[in-house]
Structure formats: structure tokens, C-alpha cells
Amino acid sequence: MDATLTEVEKGRRPTTIPGLGRALRTEEMVISMGPQHPSTHGVLRLDIVVDGEIVADVIPRIGYLHRCFEKHCEHMANYQQVIPYVDRLDYVAAMSNEFGYVVAMEKMLKIQVPERVEYIRVIMAEFSRIVSHLIAIGTYGLDIGAWTPFLYCMRDREHVLDIFEETCGARLLYNYMWIGGLSHDVKPTFKDKVLEFCKYFRPNIKELNDLLSYNKIFIDRTASVGVLPGDVAVNFGVSGPVLRGSGVQWDIRKNDPYSIYNRFDFDIPFGKGEKGKVGDCWDRYMVRVHEMEQSVNIIEQAAKQLPEGDVQSAIPKRISPNASGPRRVRYTCAPRPRRASWGTTSYPTGEVDR
Amino acid sequence: MIAQELYDLLKTTFSDGILEAKLDGVIDPWVSVAPDRILDVARFLRDDERTQFDLLTLLSGVDMTKGTLAAVYHLYSMKRNHKIVLKTFVPETHPHVQSVASIWRTADWQEREAFDMYGMIFDGHPDLRRILMPDDWDGHPLRKDYQVPEFYNGMKVPY
Amino acid sequence: MGLLNQRFENGNVLLTSVDDVLAWGRLSSLWAMQFGLACCAIEMMATGASHYDLDRFGTFFRSSPRQADVMIVAGTVTLKMASRIKTLYDQMAEPRYVLSMGSCANCGGPYWEHGYHVLKGVDRVIPVDVYVPGCPPRPEALMEGLLKLKEKIRKERLILKQTA
């Protein structure tokens, strides 16, 4: 689309400085940023063309963390063995990854999971969203120069991790959702702890808003910066908070519900251009904050409705690619690809297709 | 629009470009398109009032073995809320597919990935080079017959 | 100095060797390089943040390799990244230490068998002092690894040559 090019060009600074009377000779500079850079929080490398302080063009270079997941999934003996690998796809929100994978697998193998499993999965996935957004928000503030919100976010994150740890023994990578069920049932105190967390967390979002979201310096640095228009976002296949930040009301949990998301009452936050233009950095940031509020709502509803039951009754005894023929669709090359499954689930950083 | 209607529409518009289809008994119905017609089909599906597939959710390469590669397009229409899967089969000896990066910009990187992993050539792609593997890497790792090299830049690769 | 607080009256004299003082100084303020690769980096961030507070061990993260004493290799090292890690290690001023955090950096972890793009252990490109196992290691394990590194530094002799 030609629109994107002109958008980039629009952001360029005029070379004539107002008030100076003559044009200064300016030239663009190419800076290679990363793979080790304090604000990449990972191994992203960007070749940035800067015109003064304005970024005129970016060439991203990725692949510094290509861990050959497709190859591993091809070589696993059965489907359950893939789950630890999907954990590691996006390690910040491992539960959401598992959710996507098991939903696709259950669709393919036609497994109906018990009610209790669905509810626990939704609670865990929404907790994962909170954890992921807390890291996103905290490190975003960190990069802009606010150290304290990061510490506050990490403090709240630890409370969620405590619940995860109590349930399945791991802090970061869980291997918790299995095809047809869960690896462990939750502890008897789970429901109380979840509700207690909801009560604890709501005021903290307000605290975060006071500290960072509506901070004047923060708004000055993010509002009307990096505007991504809605139609461009769709054309680029953007999903998740970034798409919603561009003003597109699209959430797979509402528009194409999977699992039991149609039973809960929640809103889709989207960018409204409150502080600048629709689809700027502040909008994208704020969508995440509002999504955490909505996640707390969903968790609270789910925890209150949590039914009793066995979480492992529907786990199939024997499933393997050779026995049933199908294999994962993306980048898998089965000797006899008979069936393929593909599930789309909502995910903290966007939709995820398995 | 359900899959059958979409198939009929495509078949009447691109009679020879649509090769085969599997609409029943699969979770995602798919339509097979000739590799040299995929650009026209993609443009039609995006722009036509009845289809409006504005989102390319996923473009992936597949090694079908027996010397065949495939490109799989998962399309979704946010306005009309329907989806379809397109498949293109090409021989390993001549893996040329038309690029759809001019239709959906998201195809840019995903086609690069399919090129990197399977060696599929997307004709008309603006910048077809490796995306995940280093530029000086040899071979396409997700092909079934791929052999892992012993050394890369003096570093031992196998365990 | 917590241990020495209010133990001595009116300015006493401590007798020690230069090596010991140097080692004590170095081990008490190990500055780590802020350098996250994968999953373990999130645990490293958690270790440095509010709940676990790595600062109390004198370790905090510097963005530049030239200001860092210890490189915490937190995560999977891919072949594309390996040469960059070598460069970063070369940029660090001596004496420098490397702490390999997590199974991937130790030996390839879950990617040891089919990971065609994963370096099976960061010790194939740079020397490693301490290995911390786990996938990912808990923050406590990372702290334990740093304490082990401090033990190692305490025994080092920079000025007095060790007799074979």
C-alpha cells in the first residue's frame, strides 16, 4: 500500500528551520541498534535512519532468537511433548501459548474438555495477559526513563507468579495445559487467592495510571508519536493491543469466541486518540492498561463461577502423529498430511495461530 | 459467505486458475490455486465487494515430500467474518510462486520466511532474502531432506 | 561494611594483603551487563527488580559492556547471535567473568538435538566461570550463581603470583 510510504514521509522534519531564514544542510544518519541494546529487551536489531530526533525509516533484522521450534515439533513422538516448546515461543505469557496450542489440538482431535478445565484455562490465560502487559508497561516506562513504575509492575507480577507457582510448580514456563485437560488440579485455596488478587490489583492499576499513564512527561513523549492508522495496521496483519490501539475494535475473544469467552462480560478497549492522534504510542500503551482491568473482570467472573470436576478425565491415553495422521499445519511437513488444524486465540501481544 | 459459495465464485471467475478444492470433512476448507494465478486471485478476494478478505492471517510454506512444496494462505475477512484457505503446490525443482506482498503487506516477511525455510521463490517480492537464518547460511532447514552442517563459521553445530 | 560497623573504636588498623582488598572490592560490586537473550532474561529482570532485589549483593545492570564486570548470558544462544556475544565479551574490560544462566546457555537445553540454529553451549565461543542450571533458573538460583562467582573471585590472586 502506498499509504504507508507517504505516512513515513509525512513524519520527516522540514529541512528549513523556521526563524533561521535559510535552510541548514541536514543529512540522515543510519544507526544500527541492537541486538544488544538496553531497550530492545531481547535480541531485536534495527537499522534506523534518523533525521535529527525523528526516525525516518527502520529496517528490522530479526532471527537472533530463531530456535527451530518447527523442527522440534516435527520430531516429537506425540502431541503432548510439543507443549513445553510452545511455552517457550513467547516466554512472557506461556499460558496463552499453551492455550492456543491445546485449543487447536482439541479441535482437531475432537475432544470435549470438562467445564472446570475451561474455567481454569481462562483464568490462567487472563493472568498471563496481566503478566505480559505488566512487563510491557513496566519496560516501556523504563525505556522512557521511569524506573519506579517498572518496580511497581514487577511487584504485582510476582503476586500472579505466586499463584502460578502454587498451581503447577513453575514460575515462568509451566507445561500446565495439556491436550484434553490440565497437568494438575488447582489447590483448594486457589479461588480465594484469585479473588484476593483481584481485590489487591484494582487499586494498583489506578496507582499506575497516576504514576505513569497520565504523567505529563510520559504523555509528551508518547502522544502523537508513531501513529499507525487502522487500515494500515490491518493490511500489515497486526493484531492484539497494537491493532486495537489503532482504533480497530477487534478482539478474537468477542468477534470469534473460542473456549468459553462468550460467557463473560467484558469490554474491548481500543484507541480513541485521547491525548493525541488515534493509533499513537500512548493509545497502544493505554489499551494494555485497560485490558488489564478487563482481564481482572474476567478472572473475577470465572473464579466465582468455577465448577467442580475432574481436570484430567478427557486427556487421551494415546495420541501420536503416526496413529492419527494429522500434524501441525504451520511448517510441518507430514509424510501423509491428512488433516490439519488451525486455531486462533487471543494473546497478550496479538492473535496467535496454531 | 460459506466455503462452497466462495469456491463457486472463484471457479466462475478464474476457471483454469482454480485447480481443486476440499470443502467438506476438513476443519478449514481449502482451495488450490495455480501458482501463476495466485496474485489475481488474491487481488480479487481482497477487492471484491462479496469477499473483502482484508486480513492475511498466515502465510506458510510446507514441504509436502515427494518433490512438492506448498504455500498456504489463511485469509480472513474482518468485515464479512468469513475465512478461506488457499493452497499453491509447486515442484521442488521449480518453486516459483507469485508474491502477494503487494496485496497484503504482511506477506512481505512471511514470504521471506517461507523462502528462508523452504527455498520457495516468490516472484515480484520487493526484497526476497533470508529473514531468520544468517545471510551466509547454506540450505533451507525445514525441508525434509535437510542435513545439518557440521560447522558454521568455525562453530560446531551438532551437539 | 555491615560486618564491621561499630566493631572498632577510634579508628583501628586492619591488616590484610593487597590481593585480599582488591578481591573484596571487586566481588562486592560486580556490575552485570544488561543483556537478555531469551526466557532467562525475564527471570534475570525479576531478580533485578523489586521482589528479589539484586542490588543488595552489589550487582546491578549496566548497559555498556565496557562498564561491566560480569556477563550474564541469559538464554538461548543462536548461531547468528554467537559472534555478537563474542564481540561483547571482547569489549568488556578485564578482569571479566561470564555466568551462563539456564540450560540453553549451558549446553543447548531443550534444543540440543534438533536445534540447527542453536549454539550448544555458550562455552563454545567464550569461557564460562559459573554455570547455573534450570529452565529457567529461579531468581534464587541466579543469586546462588553470583555468590559462587564471588567465592571464586575471593580466591583469586592478581598481584601475588600463584605458586604452581
PDB file of N, CA and C in Angstrom, chain B residues 70-129:
ATOM      1  N   ALA B  70       4.531 -26.409  -0.923  1.00  0.00           N
ATOM      2  CA  ALA B  70       3.237 -25.729  -0.961  1.00  0.00           C
ATOM      3  C   ALA B  70       3.336 -24.423  -0.206  1.00  0.00           C
ATOM      4  N   ALA B  71       2.576 -23.445  -0.664  1.00  0.00           N
ATOM      5  CA  ALA B  71       2.377 -22.218   0.106  1.00  0.00           C
ATOM      6  C   ALA B  71       0.917 -22.190   0.516  1.00  0.00           C
ATOM      7  N   VAL B  72       0.677 -21.930   1.805  1.00  0.00           N
ATOM      8  CA  VAL B  72      -0.683 -21.969   2.332  1.00  0.00           C
ATOM      9  C   VAL B  72      -1.040 -20.574   2.837  1.00  0.00           C
ATOM     10  N   TYR B  73      -2.177 -20.067   2.383  1.00  0.00           N
ATOM     11  CA  TYR B  73      -2.619 -18.716   2.751  1.00  0.00           C
ATOM     12  C   TYR B  73      -3.890 -18.836   3.574  1.00  0.00           C
ATOM     13  N   HIS B  74      -3.875 -18.371   4.780  1.00  0.00           N
ATOM     14  CA  HIS B  74      -5.087 -18.329   5.591  1.00  0.00           C
ATOM     15  C   HIS B  74      -5.657 -16.913   5.519  1.00  0.00           C
ATOM     16  N   LEU B  75      -6.804 -16.805   4.889  1.00  0.00           N
ATOM     17  CA  LEU B  75      -7.398 -15.480   4.700  1.00  0.00           C
ATOM     18  C   LEU B  75      -8.586 -15.312   5.632  1.00  0.00           C
ATOM     19  N   TYR B  76      -8.785 -14.095   6.022  1.00  0.00           N
ATOM     20  CA  TYR B  76      -9.904 -13.796   6.915  1.00  0.00           C
ATOM     21  C   TYR B  76     -10.456 -12.427   6.542  1.00  0.00           C
ATOM     22  N   SER B  77     -11.755 -12.317   6.617  1.00  0.00           N
ATOM     23  CA  SER B  77     -12.375 -11.030   6.340  1.00  0.00           C
ATOM     24  C   SER B  77     -12.938 -10.468   7.633  1.00  0.00           C
ATOM     25  N   MET B  78     -12.382  -9.373   8.076  1.00  0.00           N
ATOM     26  CA  MET B  78     -12.877  -8.779   9.314  1.00  0.00           C
ATOM     27  C   MET B  78     -14.225  -8.122   9.104  1.00  0.00           C
ATOM     28  N   LYS B  79     -14.486  -7.683   7.876  1.00  0.00           N
ATOM     29  CA  LYS B  79     -15.755  -7.013   7.618  1.00  0.00           C
ATOM     30  C   LYS B  79     -16.886  -8.027   7.454  1.00  0.00           C
ATOM     31  N   ARG B  80     -16.597  -9.137   6.783  1.00  0.00           N
ATOM     32  CA  ARG B  80     -17.652 -10.105   6.489  1.00  0.00           C
ATOM     33  C   ARG B  80     -17.600 -11.317   7.412  1.00  0.00           C
ATOM     34  N   ASN B  81     -16.542 -11.440   8.175  1.00  0.00           N
ATOM     35  CA  ASN B  81     -16.402 -12.531   9.136  1.00  0.00           C
ATOM     36  C   ASN B  81     -16.512 -13.907   8.481  1.00  0.00           C
ATOM     37  N   HIS B  82     -15.746 -14.119   7.423  1.00  0.00           N
ATOM     38  CA  HIS B  82     -15.629 -15.471   6.877  1.00  0.00           C
ATOM     39  C   HIS B  82     -14.168 -15.728   6.537  1.00  0.00           C
ATOM     40  N   LYS B  83     -13.848 -17.009   6.353  1.00  0.00           N
ATOM     41  CA  LYS B  83     -12.442 -17.317   6.073  1.00  0.00           C
ATOM     42  C   LYS B  83     -12.317 -18.409   5.030  1.00  0.00           C
ATOM     43  N   ILE B  84     -11.158 -18.451   4.440  1.00  0.00           N
ATOM     44  CA  ILE B  84     -10.867 -19.473   3.423  1.00  0.00           C
ATOM     45  C   ILE B  84      -9.364 -19.716   3.451  1.00  0.00           C
ATOM     46  N   VAL B  85      -8.972 -20.899   3.032  1.00  0.00           N
ATOM     47  CA  VAL B  85      -7.558 -21.234   2.933  1.00  0.00           C
ATOM     48  C   VAL B  85      -7.230 -21.470   1.469  1.00  0.00           C
ATOM     49  N   LEU B  86      -6.187 -20.813   1.000  1.00  0.00           N
ATOM     50  CA  LEU B  86      -5.706 -21.051  -0.363  1.00  0.00           C
ATOM     51  C   LEU B  86      -4.431 -21.865  -0.279  1.00  0.00           C
ATOM     52  N   LYS B  87      -4.264 -22.777  -1.223  1.00  0.00           N
ATOM     53  CA  LYS B  87      -3.022 -23.541  -1.275  1.00  0.00           C
ATOM     54  C   LYS B  87      -2.460 -23.484  -2.684  1.00  0.00           C
ATOM     55  N   THR B  88      -1.155 -23.445  -2.760  1.00  0.00           N
ATOM     56  CA  THR B  88      -0.480 -23.477  -4.055  1.00  0.00           C
ATOM     57  C   THR B  88       0.579 -24.553  -3.996  1.00  0.00           C
ATOM     58  N   PHE B  89       0.559 -25.451  -4.942  1.00  0.00           N
ATOM     59  CA  PHE B  89       1.549 -26.517  -4.966  1.00  0.00           C
ATOM     60  C   PHE B  89       2.539 -26.273  -6.097  1.00  0.00           C
ATOM     61  N   VAL B  90       3.805 -26.366  -5.765  1.00  0.00           N
ATOM     62  CA  VAL B  90       4.833 -26.163  -6.790  1.00  0.00           C
ATOM     63  C   VAL B  90       5.860 -27.284  -6.681  1.00  0.00           C
ATOM     64  N   PRO B  91       6.482 -27.657  -7.807  1.00  0.00           N
ATOM     65  CA  PRO B  91       7.520 -28.688  -7.721  1.00  0.00           C
ATOM     66  C   PRO B  91       8.797 -28.124  -7.105  1.00  0.00           C
ATOM     67  N   GLU B  92       9.534 -28.991  -6.408  1.00  0.00           N
ATOM     68  CA  GLU B  92      10.762 -28.573  -5.737  1.00  0.00           C
ATOM     69  C   GLU B  92      11.793 -28.062  -6.739  1.00  0.00           C
ATOM     70  N   THR B  93      11.743 -28.594  -7.969  1.00  0.00           N
ATOM     71  CA  THR B  93      12.739 -28.200  -8.965  1.00  0.00           C
ATOM     72  C   THR B  93      12.479 -26.796  -9.516  1.00  0.00           C
ATOM     73  N   HIS B  94      11.255 -26.346  -9.446  1.00  0.00           N
ATOM     74  CA  HIS B  94      10.923 -25.022  -9.981  1.00  0.00           C
ATOM     75  C   HIS B  94       9.951 -24.339  -9.007  1.00  0.00           C
ATOM     76  N   PRO B  95      10.427 -23.939  -7.815  1.00  0.00           N
ATOM     77  CA  PRO B  95       9.496 -23.480  -6.765  1.00  0.00           C
ATOM     78  C   PRO B  95       9.121 -22.013  -6.893  1.00  0.00           C
ATOM     79  N   HIS B  96       8.521 -21.626  -8.008  1.00  0.00           N
ATOM     80  CA  HIS B  96       8.182 -20.220  -8.227  1.00  0.00           C
ATOM     81  C   HIS B  96       6.703 -19.973  -7.979  1.00  0.00           C
ATOM     82  N   VAL B  97       6.407 -19.020  -7.084  1.00  0.00           N
ATOM     83  CA  VAL B  97       5.038 -18.623  -6.790  1.00  0.00           C
ATOM     84  C   VAL B  97       4.984 -17.109  -6.946  1.00  0.00           C
ATOM     85  N   GLN B  98       3.822 -16.605  -7.356  1.00  0.00           N
ATOM     86  CA  GLN B  98       3.676 -15.148  -7.414  1.00  0.00           C
ATOM     87  C   GLN B  98       3.598 -14.582  -6.001  1.00  0.00           C
ATOM     88  N   SER B  99       4.240 -13.458  -5.796  1.00  0.00           N
ATOM     89  CA  SER B  99       4.208 -12.835  -4.479  1.00  0.00           C
ATOM     90  C   SER B  99       2.908 -12.053  -4.291  1.00  0.00           C
ATOM     91  N   VAL B 100       2.359 -12.130  -3.072  1.00  0.00           N
ATOM     92  CA  VAL B 100       1.155 -11.340  -2.783  1.00  0.00           C
ATOM     93  C   VAL B 100       1.485 -10.172  -1.851  1.00  0.00           C
ATOM     94  N   ALA B 101       2.781  -9.860  -1.738  1.00  0.00           N
ATOM     95  CA  ALA B 101       3.179  -8.780  -0.827  1.00  0.00           C
ATOM     96  C   ALA B 101       2.597  -7.435  -1.232  1.00  0.00           C
ATOM     97  N   SER B 102       2.227  -7.289  -2.514  1.00  0.00           N
ATOM     98  CA  SER B 102       1.632  -6.016  -2.928  1.00  0.00           C
ATOM     99  C   SER B 102       0.164  -5.937  -2.520  1.00  0.00           C
ATOM    100  N   ILE B 103      -0.444  -7.077  -2.213  1.00  0.00           N
ATOM    101  CA  ILE B 103      -1.846  -7.089  -1.800  1.00  0.00           C
ATOM    102  C   ILE B 103      -1.945  -6.906  -0.281  1.00  0.00           C
ATOM    103  N   TRP B 104      -1.258  -7.780   0.424  1.00  0.00           N
ATOM    104  CA  TRP B 104      -1.221  -7.670   1.878  1.00  0.00           C
ATOM    105  C   TRP B 104       0.241  -7.476   2.284  1.00  0.00           C
ATOM    106  N   ARG B 105       0.536  -6.383   2.924  1.00  0.00           N
ATOM    107  CA  ARG B 105       1.932  -6.115   3.279  1.00  0.00           C
ATOM    108  C   ARG B 105       2.483  -7.120   4.280  1.00  0.00           C
ATOM    109  N   THR B 106       1.591  -7.773   5.025  1.00  0.00           N
ATOM    110  CA  THR B 106       2.059  -8.766   5.988  1.00  0.00           C
ATOM    111  C   THR B 106       2.717  -9.943   5.295  1.00  0.00           C
ATOM    112  N   ALA B 107       2.410 -10.140   4.006  1.00  0.00           N
ATOM    113  CA  ALA B 107       3.012 -11.254   3.278  1.00  0.00           C
ATOM    114  C   ALA B 107       4.504 -11.037   3.049  1.00  0.00           C
ATOM    115  N   ASP B 108       4.939  -9.802   3.155  1.00  0.00           N
ATOM    116  CA  ASP B 108       6.352  -9.478   2.911  1.00  0.00           C
ATOM    117  C   ASP B 108       7.276 -10.372   3.735  1.00  0.00           C
ATOM    118  N   TRP B 109       7.143 -10.289   5.036  1.00  0.00           N
ATOM    119  CA  TRP B 109       8.029 -11.065   5.906  1.00  0.00           C
ATOM    120  C   TRP B 109       7.724 -12.564   5.857  1.00  0.00           C
ATOM    121  N   GLN B 110       6.442 -12.882   5.719  1.00  0.00           N
ATOM    122  CA  GLN B 110       6.101 -14.300   5.761  1.00  0.00           C
ATOM    123  C   GLN B 110       6.591 -15.019   4.507  1.00  0.00           C
ATOM    124  N   GLU B 111       6.609 -14.308   3.394  1.00  0.00           N
ATOM    125  CA  GLU B 111       7.179 -14.906   2.185  1.00  0.00           C
ATOM    126  C   GLU B 111       8.693 -15.039   2.319  1.00  0.00           C
ATOM    127  N   ARG B 112       9.293 -14.064   2.950  1.00  0.00           N
ATOM    128  CA  ARG B 112      10.733 -14.184   3.206  1.00  0.00           C
ATOM    129  C   ARG B 112      11.029 -15.391   4.078  1.00  0.00           C
ATOM    130  N   GLU B 113      10.137 -15.618   5.045  1.00  0.00           N
ATOM    131  CA  GLU B 113      10.338 -16.759   5.934  1.00  0.00           C
ATOM    132  C   GLU B 113      10.197 -18.070   5.163  1.00  0.00           C
ATOM    133  N   ALA B 114       9.176 -18.142   4.302  1.00  0.00           N
ATOM    134  CA  ALA B 114       8.981 -19.358   3.515  1.00  0.00           C
ATOM    135  C   ALA B 114      10.156 -19.572   2.572  1.00  0.00           C
ATOM    136  N   PHE B 115      10.707 -18.478   2.056  1.00  0.00           N
ATOM    137  CA  PHE B 115      11.901 -18.592   1.213  1.00  0.00           C
ATOM    138  C   PHE B 115      13.083 -19.097   2.027  1.00  0.00           C
ATOM    139  N   ASP B 116      13.224 -18.554   3.234  1.00  0.00           N
ATOM    140  CA  ASP B 116      14.346 -18.920   4.091  1.00  0.00           C
ATOM    141  C   ASP B 116      14.281 -20.392   4.475  1.00  0.00           C
ATOM    142  N   MET B 117      13.084 -20.834   4.833  1.00  0.00           N
ATOM    143  CA  MET B 117      12.958 -22.174   5.388  1.00  0.00           C
ATOM    144  C   MET B 117      12.795 -23.251   4.323  1.00  0.00           C
ATOM    145  N   TYR B 118      12.163 -22.918   3.185  1.00  0.00           N
ATOM    146  CA  TYR B 118      11.872 -23.943   2.187  1.00  0.00           C
ATOM    147  C   TYR B 118      12.485 -23.661   0.821  1.00  0.00           C
ATOM    148  N   GLY B 119      13.023 -22.470   0.634  1.00  0.00           N
ATOM    149  CA  GLY B 119      13.598 -22.150  -0.669  1.00  0.00           C
ATOM    150  C   GLY B 119      12.570 -21.856  -1.734  1.00  0.00           C
ATOM    151  N   MET B 120      11.377 -21.442  -1.337  1.00  0.00           N
ATOM    152  CA  MET B 120      10.378 -21.077  -2.344  1.00  0.00           C
ATOM    153  C   MET B 120      10.698 -19.683  -2.860  1.00  0.00           C
ATOM    154  N   ILE B 121      10.575 -19.497  -4.170  1.00  0.00           N
ATOM    155  CA  ILE B 121      10.878 -18.208  -4.778  1.00  0.00           C
ATOM    156  C   ILE B 121       9.558 -17.485  -5.033  1.00  0.00           C
ATOM    157  N   PHE B 122       9.415 -16.312  -4.467  1.00  0.00           N
ATOM    158  CA  PHE B 122       8.198 -15.534  -4.673  1.00  0.00           C
ATOM    159  C   PHE B 122       8.485 -14.452  -5.694  1.00  0.00           C
ATOM    160  N   ASP B 123       7.977 -14.637  -6.895  1.00  0.00           N
ATOM    161  CA  ASP B 123       8.238 -13.687  -7.978  1.00  0.00           C
ATOM    162  C   ASP B 123       7.526 -12.381  -7.691  1.00  0.00           C
ATOM    163  N   GLY B 124       8.255 -11.295  -7.821  1.00  0.00           N
ATOM    164  CA  GLY B 124       7.665  -9.979  -7.603  1.00  0.00           C
ATOM    165  C   GLY B 124       7.762  -9.502  -6.174  1.00  0.00           C
ATOM    166  N   HIS B 125       8.451 -10.261  -5.328  1.00  0.00           N
ATOM    167  CA  HIS B 125       8.620  -9.814  -3.950  1.00  0.00           C
ATOM    168  C   HIS B 125       9.611  -8.656  -3.912  1.00  0.00           C
ATOM    169  N   PRO B 126       9.329  -7.607  -3.096  1.00  0.00           N
ATOM    170  CA  PRO B 126      10.216  -6.432  -3.130  1.00  0.00           C
ATOM    171  C   PRO B 126      11.623  -6.704  -2.602  1.00  0.00           C
ATOM    172  N   ASP B 127      11.798  -7.640  -1.705  1.00  0.00           N
ATOM    173  CA  ASP B 127      13.096  -7.780  -1.050  1.00  0.00           C
ATOM    174  C   ASP B 127      13.236  -9.208  -0.545  1.00  0.00           C
ATOM    175  N   LEU B 128      13.416 -10.132  -1.461  1.00  0.00           N
ATOM    176  CA  LEU B 128      13.419 -11.541  -1.055  1.00  0.00           C
ATOM    177  C   LEU B 128      14.815 -11.964  -0.625  1.00  0.00           C
ATOM    178  N   ARG B 129      15.027 -12.000   0.682  1.00  0.00           N
ATOM    179  CA  ARG B 129      16.295 -12.522   1.208  1.00  0.00           C
ATOM    180  C   ARG B 129      15.985 -13.214   2.520  1.00  0.00           C
TER     181      ARG B 129
END
